[in-house]
mmCIF file of C-alpha atoms and ligand atoms in Angstrom:
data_model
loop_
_atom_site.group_PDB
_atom_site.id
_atom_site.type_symbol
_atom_site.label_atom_id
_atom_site.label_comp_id
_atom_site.label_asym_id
_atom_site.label_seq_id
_atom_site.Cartn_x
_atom_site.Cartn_y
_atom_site.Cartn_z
ATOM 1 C CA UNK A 1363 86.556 44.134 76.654
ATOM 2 C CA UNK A 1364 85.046 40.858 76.216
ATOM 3 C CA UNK A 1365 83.371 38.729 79.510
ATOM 4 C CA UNK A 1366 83.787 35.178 78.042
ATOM 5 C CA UNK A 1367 81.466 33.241 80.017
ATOM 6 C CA UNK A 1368 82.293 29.310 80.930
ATOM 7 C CA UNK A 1369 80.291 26.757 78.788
ATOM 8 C CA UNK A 1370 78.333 26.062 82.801
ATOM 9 C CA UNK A 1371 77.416 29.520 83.279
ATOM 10 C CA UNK A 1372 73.600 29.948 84.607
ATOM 11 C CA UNK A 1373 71.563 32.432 83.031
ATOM 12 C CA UNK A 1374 71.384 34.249 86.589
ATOM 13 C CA UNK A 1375 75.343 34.152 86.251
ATOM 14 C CA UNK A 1376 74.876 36.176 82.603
ATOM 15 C CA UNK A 1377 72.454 38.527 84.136
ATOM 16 C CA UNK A 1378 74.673 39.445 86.792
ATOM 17 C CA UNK A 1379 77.783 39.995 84.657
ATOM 18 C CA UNK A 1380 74.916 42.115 82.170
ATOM 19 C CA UNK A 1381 73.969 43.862 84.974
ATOM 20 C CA UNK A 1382 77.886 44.684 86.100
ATOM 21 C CA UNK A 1383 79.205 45.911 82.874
ATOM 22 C CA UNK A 1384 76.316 48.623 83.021
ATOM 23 C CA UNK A 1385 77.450 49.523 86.654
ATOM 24 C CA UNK A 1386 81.285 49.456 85.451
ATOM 25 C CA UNK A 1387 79.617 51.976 82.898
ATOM 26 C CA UNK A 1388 79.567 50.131 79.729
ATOM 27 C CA UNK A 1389 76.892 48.595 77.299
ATOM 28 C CA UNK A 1390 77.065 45.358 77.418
ATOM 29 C CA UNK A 1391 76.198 43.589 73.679
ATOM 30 C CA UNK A 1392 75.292 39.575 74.481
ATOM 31 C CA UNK A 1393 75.874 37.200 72.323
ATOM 32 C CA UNK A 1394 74.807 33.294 73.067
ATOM 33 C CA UNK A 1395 76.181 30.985 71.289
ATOM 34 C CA UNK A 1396 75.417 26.689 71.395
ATOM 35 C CA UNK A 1397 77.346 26.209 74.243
ATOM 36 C CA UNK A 1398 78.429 29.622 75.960
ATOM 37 C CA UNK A 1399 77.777 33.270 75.687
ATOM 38 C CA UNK A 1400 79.651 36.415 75.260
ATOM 39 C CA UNK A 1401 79.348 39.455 76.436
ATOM 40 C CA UNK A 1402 81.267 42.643 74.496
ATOM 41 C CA UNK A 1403 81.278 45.419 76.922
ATOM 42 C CA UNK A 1404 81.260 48.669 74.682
ATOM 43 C CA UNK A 1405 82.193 52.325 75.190
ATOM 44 C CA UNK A 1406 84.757 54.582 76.625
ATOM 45 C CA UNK A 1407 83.455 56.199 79.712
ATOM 46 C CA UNK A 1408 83.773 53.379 81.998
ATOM 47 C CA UNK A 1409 86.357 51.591 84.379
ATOM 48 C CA UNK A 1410 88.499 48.981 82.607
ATOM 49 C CA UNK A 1411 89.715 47.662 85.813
ATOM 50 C CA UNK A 1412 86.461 47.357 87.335
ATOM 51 C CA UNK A 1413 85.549 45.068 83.952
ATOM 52 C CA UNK A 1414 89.402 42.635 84.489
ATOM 53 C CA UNK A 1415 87.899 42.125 87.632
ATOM 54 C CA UNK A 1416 84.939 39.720 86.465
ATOM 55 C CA UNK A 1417 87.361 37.595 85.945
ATOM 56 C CA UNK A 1418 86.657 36.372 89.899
ATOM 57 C CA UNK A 1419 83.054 36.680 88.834
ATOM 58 C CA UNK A 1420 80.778 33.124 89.059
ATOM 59 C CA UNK A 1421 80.001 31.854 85.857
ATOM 60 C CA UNK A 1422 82.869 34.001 83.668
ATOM 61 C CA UNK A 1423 86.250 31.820 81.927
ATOM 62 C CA UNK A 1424 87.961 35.035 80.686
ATOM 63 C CA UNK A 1425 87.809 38.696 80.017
ATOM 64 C CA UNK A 1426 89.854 39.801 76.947
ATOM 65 C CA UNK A 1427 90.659 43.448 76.069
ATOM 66 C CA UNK A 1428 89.905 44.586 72.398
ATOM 67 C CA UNK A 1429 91.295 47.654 72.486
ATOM 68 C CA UNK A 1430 94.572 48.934 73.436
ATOM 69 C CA UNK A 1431 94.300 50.499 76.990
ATOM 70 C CA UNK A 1432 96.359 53.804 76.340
ATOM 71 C CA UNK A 1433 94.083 56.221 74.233
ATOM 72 C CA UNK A 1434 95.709 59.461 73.938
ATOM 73 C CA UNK A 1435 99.271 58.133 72.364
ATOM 74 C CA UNK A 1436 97.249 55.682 69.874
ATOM 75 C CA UNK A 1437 96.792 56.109 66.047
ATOM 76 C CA UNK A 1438 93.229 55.118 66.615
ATOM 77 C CA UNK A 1439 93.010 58.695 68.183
ATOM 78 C CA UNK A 1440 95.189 60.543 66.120
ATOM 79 C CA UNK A 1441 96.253 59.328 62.314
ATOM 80 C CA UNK A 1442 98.852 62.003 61.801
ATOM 81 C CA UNK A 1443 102.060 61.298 63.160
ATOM 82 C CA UNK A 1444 102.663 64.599 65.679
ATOM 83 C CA UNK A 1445 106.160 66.243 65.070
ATOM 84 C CA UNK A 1446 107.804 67.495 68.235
ATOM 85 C CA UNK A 1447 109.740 70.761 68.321
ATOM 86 C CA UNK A 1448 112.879 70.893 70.758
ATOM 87 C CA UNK A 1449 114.636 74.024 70.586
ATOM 88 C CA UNK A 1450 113.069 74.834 67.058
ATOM 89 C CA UNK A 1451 114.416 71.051 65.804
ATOM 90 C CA UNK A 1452 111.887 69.310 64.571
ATOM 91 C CA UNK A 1453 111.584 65.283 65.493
ATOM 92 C CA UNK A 1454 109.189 63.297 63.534
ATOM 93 C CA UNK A 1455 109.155 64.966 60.324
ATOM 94 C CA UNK A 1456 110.414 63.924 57.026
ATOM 95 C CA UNK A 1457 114.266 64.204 58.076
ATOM 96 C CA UNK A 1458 116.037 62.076 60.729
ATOM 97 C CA UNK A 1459 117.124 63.422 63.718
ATOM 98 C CA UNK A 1460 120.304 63.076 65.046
ATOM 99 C CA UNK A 1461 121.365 63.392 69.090
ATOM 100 C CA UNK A 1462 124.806 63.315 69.990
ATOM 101 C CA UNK A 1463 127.117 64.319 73.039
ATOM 102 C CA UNK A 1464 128.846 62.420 75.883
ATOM 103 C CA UNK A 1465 127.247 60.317 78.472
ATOM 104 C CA UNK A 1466 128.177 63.169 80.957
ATOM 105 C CA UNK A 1467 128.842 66.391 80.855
ATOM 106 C CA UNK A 1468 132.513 66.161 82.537
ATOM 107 C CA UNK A 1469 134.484 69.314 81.499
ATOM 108 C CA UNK A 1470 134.072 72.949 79.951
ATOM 109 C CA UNK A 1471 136.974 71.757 77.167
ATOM 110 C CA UNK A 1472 135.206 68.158 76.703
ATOM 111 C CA UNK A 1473 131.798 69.266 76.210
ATOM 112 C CA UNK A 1474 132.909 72.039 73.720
ATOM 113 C CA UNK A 1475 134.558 70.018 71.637
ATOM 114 C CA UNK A 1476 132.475 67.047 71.228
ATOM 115 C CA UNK A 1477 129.088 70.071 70.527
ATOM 116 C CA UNK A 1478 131.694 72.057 67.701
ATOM 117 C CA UNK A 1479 132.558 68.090 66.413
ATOM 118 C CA UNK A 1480 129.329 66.595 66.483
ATOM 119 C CA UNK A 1481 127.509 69.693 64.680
ATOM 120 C CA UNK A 1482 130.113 69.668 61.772
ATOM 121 C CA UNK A 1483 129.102 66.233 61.764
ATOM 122 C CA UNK A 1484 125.617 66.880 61.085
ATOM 123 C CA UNK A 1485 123.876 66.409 64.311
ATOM 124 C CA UNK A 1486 120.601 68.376 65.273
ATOM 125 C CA UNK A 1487 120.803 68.460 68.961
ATOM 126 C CA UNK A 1488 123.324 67.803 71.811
ATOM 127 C CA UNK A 1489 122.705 65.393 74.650
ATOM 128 C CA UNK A 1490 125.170 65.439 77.583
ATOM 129 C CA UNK A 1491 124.224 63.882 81.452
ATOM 130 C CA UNK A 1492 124.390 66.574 84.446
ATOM 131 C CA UNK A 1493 122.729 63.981 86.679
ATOM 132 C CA UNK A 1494 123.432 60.505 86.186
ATOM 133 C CA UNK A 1495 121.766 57.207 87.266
ATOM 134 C CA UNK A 1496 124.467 54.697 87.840
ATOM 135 C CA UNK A 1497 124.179 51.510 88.436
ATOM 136 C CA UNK A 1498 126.623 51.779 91.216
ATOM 137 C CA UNK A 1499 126.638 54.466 94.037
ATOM 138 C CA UNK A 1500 130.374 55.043 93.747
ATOM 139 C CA UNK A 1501 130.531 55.584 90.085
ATOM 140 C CA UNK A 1502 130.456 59.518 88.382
ATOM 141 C CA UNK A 1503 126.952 60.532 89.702
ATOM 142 C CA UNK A 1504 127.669 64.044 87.228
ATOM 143 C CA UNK A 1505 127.993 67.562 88.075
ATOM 144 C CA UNK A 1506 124.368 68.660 88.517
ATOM 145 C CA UNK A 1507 124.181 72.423 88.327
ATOM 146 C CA UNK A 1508 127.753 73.248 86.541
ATOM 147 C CA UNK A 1509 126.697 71.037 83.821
ATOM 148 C CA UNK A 1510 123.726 72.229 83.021
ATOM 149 C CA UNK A 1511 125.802 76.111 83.212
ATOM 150 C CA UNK A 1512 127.784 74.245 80.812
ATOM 151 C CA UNK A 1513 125.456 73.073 78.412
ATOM 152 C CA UNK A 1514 123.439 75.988 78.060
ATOM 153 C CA UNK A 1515 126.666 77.988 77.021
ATOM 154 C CA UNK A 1516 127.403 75.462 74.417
ATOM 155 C CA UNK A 1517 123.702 75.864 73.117
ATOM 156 C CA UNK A 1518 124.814 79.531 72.844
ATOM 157 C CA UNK A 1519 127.754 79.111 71.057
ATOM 158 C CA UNK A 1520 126.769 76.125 69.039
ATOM 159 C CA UNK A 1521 122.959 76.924 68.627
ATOM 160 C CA UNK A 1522 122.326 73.357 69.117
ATOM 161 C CA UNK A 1523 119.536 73.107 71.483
ATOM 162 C CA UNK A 1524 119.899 70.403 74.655
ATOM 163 C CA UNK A 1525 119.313 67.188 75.672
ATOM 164 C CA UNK A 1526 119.476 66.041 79.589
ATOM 165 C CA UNK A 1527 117.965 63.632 81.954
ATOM 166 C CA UNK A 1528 116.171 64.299 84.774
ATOM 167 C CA UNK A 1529 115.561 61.366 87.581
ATOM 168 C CA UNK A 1530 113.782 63.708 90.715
ATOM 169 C CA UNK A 1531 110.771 65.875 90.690
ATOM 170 C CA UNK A 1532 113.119 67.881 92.818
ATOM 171 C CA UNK A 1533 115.001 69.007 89.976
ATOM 172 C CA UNK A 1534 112.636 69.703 86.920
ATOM 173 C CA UNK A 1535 112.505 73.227 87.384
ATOM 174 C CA UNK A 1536 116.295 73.861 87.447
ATOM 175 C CA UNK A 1537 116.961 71.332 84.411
ATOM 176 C CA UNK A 1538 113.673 73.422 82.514
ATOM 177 C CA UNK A 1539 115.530 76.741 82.701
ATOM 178 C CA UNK A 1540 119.008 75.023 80.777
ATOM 179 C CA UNK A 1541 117.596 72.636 78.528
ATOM 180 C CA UNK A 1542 115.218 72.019 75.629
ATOM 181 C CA UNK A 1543 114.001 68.904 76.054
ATOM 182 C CA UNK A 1544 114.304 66.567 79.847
ATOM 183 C CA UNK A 1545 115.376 62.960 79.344
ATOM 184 C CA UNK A 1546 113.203 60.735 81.081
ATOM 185 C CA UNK A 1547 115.640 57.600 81.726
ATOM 186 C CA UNK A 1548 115.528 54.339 81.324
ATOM 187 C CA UNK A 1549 115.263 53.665 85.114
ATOM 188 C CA UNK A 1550 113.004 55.876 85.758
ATOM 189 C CA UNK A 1551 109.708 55.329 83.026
ATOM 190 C CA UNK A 1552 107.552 53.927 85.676
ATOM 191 C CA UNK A 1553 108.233 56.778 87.909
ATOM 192 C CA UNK A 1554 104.786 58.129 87.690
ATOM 193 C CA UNK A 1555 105.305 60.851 90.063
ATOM 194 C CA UNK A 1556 108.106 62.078 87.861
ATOM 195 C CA UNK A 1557 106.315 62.152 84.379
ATOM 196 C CA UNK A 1558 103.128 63.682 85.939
ATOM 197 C CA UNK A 1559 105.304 66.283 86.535
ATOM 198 C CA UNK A 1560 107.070 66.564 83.688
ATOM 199 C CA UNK A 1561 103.009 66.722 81.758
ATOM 200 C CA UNK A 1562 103.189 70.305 83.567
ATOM 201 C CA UNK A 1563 106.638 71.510 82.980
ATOM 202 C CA UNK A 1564 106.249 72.931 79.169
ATOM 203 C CA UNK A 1565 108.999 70.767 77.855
ATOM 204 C CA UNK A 1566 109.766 68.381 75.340
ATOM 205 C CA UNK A 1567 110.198 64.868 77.224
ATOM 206 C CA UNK A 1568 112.467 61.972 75.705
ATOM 207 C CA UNK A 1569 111.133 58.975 76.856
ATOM 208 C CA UNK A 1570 113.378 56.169 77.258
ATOM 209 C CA UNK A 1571 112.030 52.249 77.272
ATOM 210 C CA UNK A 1572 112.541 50.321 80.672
ATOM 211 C CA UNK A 1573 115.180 47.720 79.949
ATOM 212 C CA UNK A 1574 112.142 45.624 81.354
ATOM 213 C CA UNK A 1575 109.181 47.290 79.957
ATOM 214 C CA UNK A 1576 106.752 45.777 77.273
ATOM 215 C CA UNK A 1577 105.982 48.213 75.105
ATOM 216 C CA UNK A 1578 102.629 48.539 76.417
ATOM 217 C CA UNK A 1579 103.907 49.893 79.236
ATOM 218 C CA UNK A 1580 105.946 52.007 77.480
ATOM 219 C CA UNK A 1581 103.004 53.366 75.792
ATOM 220 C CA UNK A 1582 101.115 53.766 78.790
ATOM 221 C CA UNK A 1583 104.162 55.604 80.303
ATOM 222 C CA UNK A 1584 104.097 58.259 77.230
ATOM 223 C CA UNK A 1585 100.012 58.403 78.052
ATOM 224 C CA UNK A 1586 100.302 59.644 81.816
ATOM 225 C CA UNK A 1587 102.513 62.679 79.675
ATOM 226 C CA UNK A 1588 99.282 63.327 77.384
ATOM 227 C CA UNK A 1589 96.995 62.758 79.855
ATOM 228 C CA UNK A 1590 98.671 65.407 81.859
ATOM 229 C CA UNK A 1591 98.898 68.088 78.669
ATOM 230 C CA UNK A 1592 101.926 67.469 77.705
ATOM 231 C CA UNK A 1593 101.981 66.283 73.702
ATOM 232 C CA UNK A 1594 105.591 66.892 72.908
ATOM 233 C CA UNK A 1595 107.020 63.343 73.510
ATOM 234 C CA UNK A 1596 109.603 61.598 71.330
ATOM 235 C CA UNK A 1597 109.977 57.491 72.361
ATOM 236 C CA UNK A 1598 113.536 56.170 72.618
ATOM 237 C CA UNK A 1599 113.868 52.156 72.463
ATOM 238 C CA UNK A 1600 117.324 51.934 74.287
ATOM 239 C CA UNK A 1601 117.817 47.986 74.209
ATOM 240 C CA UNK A 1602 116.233 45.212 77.021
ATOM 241 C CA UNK A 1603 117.559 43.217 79.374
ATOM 242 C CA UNK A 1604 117.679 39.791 77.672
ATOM 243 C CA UNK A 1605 119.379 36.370 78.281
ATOM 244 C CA UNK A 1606 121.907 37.616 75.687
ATOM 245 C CA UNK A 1607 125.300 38.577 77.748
ATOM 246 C CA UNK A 1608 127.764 40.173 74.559
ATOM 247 C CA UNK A 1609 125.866 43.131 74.323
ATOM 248 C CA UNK A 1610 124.674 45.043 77.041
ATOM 249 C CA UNK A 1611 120.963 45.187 76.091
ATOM 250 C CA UNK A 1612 118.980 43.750 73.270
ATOM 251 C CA UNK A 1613 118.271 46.159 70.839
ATOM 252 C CA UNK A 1614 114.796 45.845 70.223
ATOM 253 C CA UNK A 1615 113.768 46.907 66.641
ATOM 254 C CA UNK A 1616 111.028 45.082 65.971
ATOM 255 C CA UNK A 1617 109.623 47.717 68.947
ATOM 256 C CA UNK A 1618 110.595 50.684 66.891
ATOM 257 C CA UNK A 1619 108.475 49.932 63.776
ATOM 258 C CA UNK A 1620 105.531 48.476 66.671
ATOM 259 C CA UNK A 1621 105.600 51.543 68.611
ATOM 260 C CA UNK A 1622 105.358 53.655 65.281
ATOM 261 C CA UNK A 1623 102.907 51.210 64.451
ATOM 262 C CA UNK A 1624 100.418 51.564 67.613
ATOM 263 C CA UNK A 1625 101.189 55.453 68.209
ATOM 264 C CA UNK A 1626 101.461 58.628 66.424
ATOM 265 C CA UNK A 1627 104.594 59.971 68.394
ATOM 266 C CA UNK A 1628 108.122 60.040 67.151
ATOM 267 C CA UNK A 1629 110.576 57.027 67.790
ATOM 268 C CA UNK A 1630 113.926 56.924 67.822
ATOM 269 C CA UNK A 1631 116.737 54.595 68.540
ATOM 270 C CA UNK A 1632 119.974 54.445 71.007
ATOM 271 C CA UNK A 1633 122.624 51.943 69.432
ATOM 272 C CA UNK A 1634 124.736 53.192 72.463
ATOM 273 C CA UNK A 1635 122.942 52.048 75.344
ATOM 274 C CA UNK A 1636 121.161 49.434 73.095
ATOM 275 C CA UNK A 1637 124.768 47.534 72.288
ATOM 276 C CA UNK A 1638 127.048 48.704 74.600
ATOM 277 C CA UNK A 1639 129.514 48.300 71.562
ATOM 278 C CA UNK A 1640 130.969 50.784 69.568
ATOM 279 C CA UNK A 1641 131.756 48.284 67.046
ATOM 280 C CA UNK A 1642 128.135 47.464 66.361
ATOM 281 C CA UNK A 1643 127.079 51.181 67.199
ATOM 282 C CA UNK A 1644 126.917 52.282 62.625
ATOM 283 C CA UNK A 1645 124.975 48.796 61.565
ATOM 284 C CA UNK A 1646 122.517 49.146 64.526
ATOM 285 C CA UNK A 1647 122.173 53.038 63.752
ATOM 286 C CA UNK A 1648 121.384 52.063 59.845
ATOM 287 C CA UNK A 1649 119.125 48.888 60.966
ATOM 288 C CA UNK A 1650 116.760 51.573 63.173
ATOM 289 C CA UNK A 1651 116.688 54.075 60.573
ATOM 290 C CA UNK A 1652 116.062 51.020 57.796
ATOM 291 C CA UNK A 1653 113.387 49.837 60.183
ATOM 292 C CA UNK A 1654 111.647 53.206 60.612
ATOM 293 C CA UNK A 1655 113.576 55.181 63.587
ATOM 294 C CA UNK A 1656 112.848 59.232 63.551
ATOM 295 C CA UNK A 1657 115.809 59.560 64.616
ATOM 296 C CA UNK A 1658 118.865 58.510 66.351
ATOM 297 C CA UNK A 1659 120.378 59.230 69.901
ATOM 298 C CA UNK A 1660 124.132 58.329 70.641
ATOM 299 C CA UNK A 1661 127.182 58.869 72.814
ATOM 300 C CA UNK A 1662 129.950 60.824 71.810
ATOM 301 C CA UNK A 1663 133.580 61.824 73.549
ATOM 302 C CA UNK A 1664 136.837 63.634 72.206
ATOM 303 C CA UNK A 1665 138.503 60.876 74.015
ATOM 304 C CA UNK A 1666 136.821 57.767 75.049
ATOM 305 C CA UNK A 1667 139.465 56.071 77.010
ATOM 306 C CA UNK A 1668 138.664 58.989 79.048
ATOM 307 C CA UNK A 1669 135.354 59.088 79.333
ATOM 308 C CA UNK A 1670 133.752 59.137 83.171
ATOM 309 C CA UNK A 1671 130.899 57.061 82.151
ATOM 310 C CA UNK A 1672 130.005 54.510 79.318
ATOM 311 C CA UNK A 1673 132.916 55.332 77.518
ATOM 312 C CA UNK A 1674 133.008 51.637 76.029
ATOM 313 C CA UNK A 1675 130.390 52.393 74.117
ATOM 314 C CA UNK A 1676 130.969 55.646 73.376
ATOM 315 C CA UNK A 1677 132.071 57.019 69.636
ATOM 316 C CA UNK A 1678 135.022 59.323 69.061
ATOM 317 C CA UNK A 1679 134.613 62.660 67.298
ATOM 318 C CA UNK A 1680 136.051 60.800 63.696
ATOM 319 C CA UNK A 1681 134.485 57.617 64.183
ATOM 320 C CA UNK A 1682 131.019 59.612 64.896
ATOM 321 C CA UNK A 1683 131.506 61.697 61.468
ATOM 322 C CA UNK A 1684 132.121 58.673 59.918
ATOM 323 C CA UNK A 1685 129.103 57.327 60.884
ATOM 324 C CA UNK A 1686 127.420 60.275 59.565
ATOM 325 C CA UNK A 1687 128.905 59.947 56.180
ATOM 326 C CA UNK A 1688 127.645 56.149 56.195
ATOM 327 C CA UNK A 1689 124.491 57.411 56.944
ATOM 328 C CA UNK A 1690 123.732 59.635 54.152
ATOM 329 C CA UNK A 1691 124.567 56.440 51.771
ATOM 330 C CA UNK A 1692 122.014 54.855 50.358
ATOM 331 C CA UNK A 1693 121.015 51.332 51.566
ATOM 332 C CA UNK A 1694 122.612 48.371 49.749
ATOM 333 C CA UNK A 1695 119.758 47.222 47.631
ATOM 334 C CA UNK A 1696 118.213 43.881 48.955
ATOM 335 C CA UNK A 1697 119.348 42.071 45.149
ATOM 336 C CA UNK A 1698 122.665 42.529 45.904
ATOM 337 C CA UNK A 1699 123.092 41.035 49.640
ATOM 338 C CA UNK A 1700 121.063 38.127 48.006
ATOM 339 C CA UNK A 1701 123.671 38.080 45.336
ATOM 340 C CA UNK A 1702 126.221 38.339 48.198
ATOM 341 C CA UNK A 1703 125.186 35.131 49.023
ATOM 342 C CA UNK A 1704 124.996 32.797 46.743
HETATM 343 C C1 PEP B 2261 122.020 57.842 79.148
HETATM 344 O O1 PEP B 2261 121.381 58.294 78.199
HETATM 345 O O2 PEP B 2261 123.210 58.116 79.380
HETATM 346 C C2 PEP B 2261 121.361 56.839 80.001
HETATM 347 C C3 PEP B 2261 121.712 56.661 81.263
HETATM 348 O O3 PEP B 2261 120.433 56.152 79.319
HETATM 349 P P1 PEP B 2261 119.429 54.983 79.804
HETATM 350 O O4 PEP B 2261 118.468 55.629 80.737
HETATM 351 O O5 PEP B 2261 118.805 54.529 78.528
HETATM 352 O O6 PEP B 2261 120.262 53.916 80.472
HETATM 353 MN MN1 MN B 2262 125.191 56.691 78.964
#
């Protein structure tokens, strides 16, 4: 941090603030320039918030971070990216990873057949809701317990390991025992209590971006997992809430390549949730691989005129292999789109 002072500050003002930053548990490193003087507070034992508030100090204009305030999740900590390991499927390595089930889990016969589709199709893992957060109270709130019955049969049968939120503390131990790795929701990043639980449960979290979260918090989020031992965490930008009303969120992809950027854990994308459209679900997948995605998470149903939840958005078992084929195609060189152009 950095304790600008204001171009009137005192010297006894300075002193004070000198004399702070060593209580706060920093060294402080003055400089004084013509009109004003700085003061760099340096080193990583001490109390950051204690430091932001010298801002009501006498005498100080600003304090400015230098650093990024999550630690464990930053590239300035670790320089390899860390590969994560659900169910013996590696996310984060050279190959992209691709999710795929139904919203919910709704039926023995429906989530069979989308895990036997979805695996010819190529996909690495199976994701499928047993306890849903909906918007609404009287909406499909999921089967709970026979869901999760279900899914780990299909992971027999299929050998595709599972993907499934978890929203209460209540429940982690129950989800632990049927899936391979707990999604952490959208609605539910800031729950603190909930991820410092989930740093003890010995599972691979999927951590979804708040529809209203920076991604600084959404870093910070993924830090109270590390902080609490857990390392296995793979981000998921999921789309914001923006002004924009045709799509249900804003993709964000610029926060893909950042978050890869900042920290050394996985990324992926959900076209589903971030479009709400399965028209626009195959460019957006392409655009967050193109852009630097690990990986790809997105909804799948036999039948989705049928489907219980988000079934607007939600690929049938054709139009998902499709998408799979498109996939494996190489990107259209940028020459020709400029040549498309003119
Ligand atoms: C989901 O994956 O079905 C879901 C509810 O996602 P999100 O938390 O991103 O809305
Ligand atoms: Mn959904």
């Amino acid at each position: 941090m950095v304790i600008n002072m204001a171009a009137g500050a005192s010297e006894a003002e300075l002193q004070h603030i000198i004399e702070r930053v060593i209580e706060c548990g920093f060294q402080p490193h003055v400089t004084r320039g013509a009109e004003r003087a700085i003061v760099a507070a340096v080193g990583s034992g001490g109390s950051r918030a204690a430091l932001e508030a010298l801002k009501a100090a006498p005498g100080v204009e600003d304090v400015v971070p230098i650093a990024h305030p999550f630690k464990l999740v930053s590239r300035q900590t670790r320089s390899e990216r860390t590969r994560v390991a659900a169910g013996g499927v590696v996310i984060g390595g050279e190959d992209a990873v691709v999710i795929a089930g139904p919203c919910s889990v709704e039926s023995r016969e429906q989530i069979f057949a989308t895990a036997r589709g979805v695996k010819a199709a190529g996909a690495s893992l199976l994701r499928g809701g047993a306890y849903k957060p909906r918007t609404s109270p009287y909406d499909f709130q999921g089967l709970g317990l026979e869901a999760l019955k279900l899914l780990r049969e299909v992971r027999e049968e299929t050998g595709l390991p599972v993907v499934t939120e978890v929203m209460s503390t209540n429940d982690i131990e129950l989800i632990s025992e049927h899936a391979d790795m707990l999604q952490v929701g959208a609605r539910n990043m800031q729950n603190y209590d909930l991820l410092r639980r989930l740093a003890k449960a010995g599972k691979p979290v999927l951590l979804k971006r708040g529809p209203s979260a920076t991604v600084k918090e959404w870093l910070l989020a993924a830090e109270y997992l590390l902080a609490g031992g857990n390392p296995n965490v793979v981000l998921c930008e999921r789309g914001i809430k923006t002004f924009e009303t045709e799509t249900r969120n804003t993709l964000d992809l610029a926060a893909v390549a950042l978050a890869r950027e900042l920290s050394h854990l996985p990324v992926i994308a959900d076209p589903s949730h971030g479009t709400g459209r399965r028209d626009l679900i195959a460019p957006a997948s392409r655009a967050a691989l193109a852009i630097g995605a690990d990986g790809l998470i997105i909804e799948v149903h036999p039948c989705p005129e049928r489907a219980m939840s988000d079934g607007a958005q939600s690929l049938s078992l054709e139009e998902f292999a499709r998408l799979m084929n498109g996939l494996a195609a190489p990107l259209r060189p940028v020459a020709s789109l400029c040549a498309a152009e003119a």
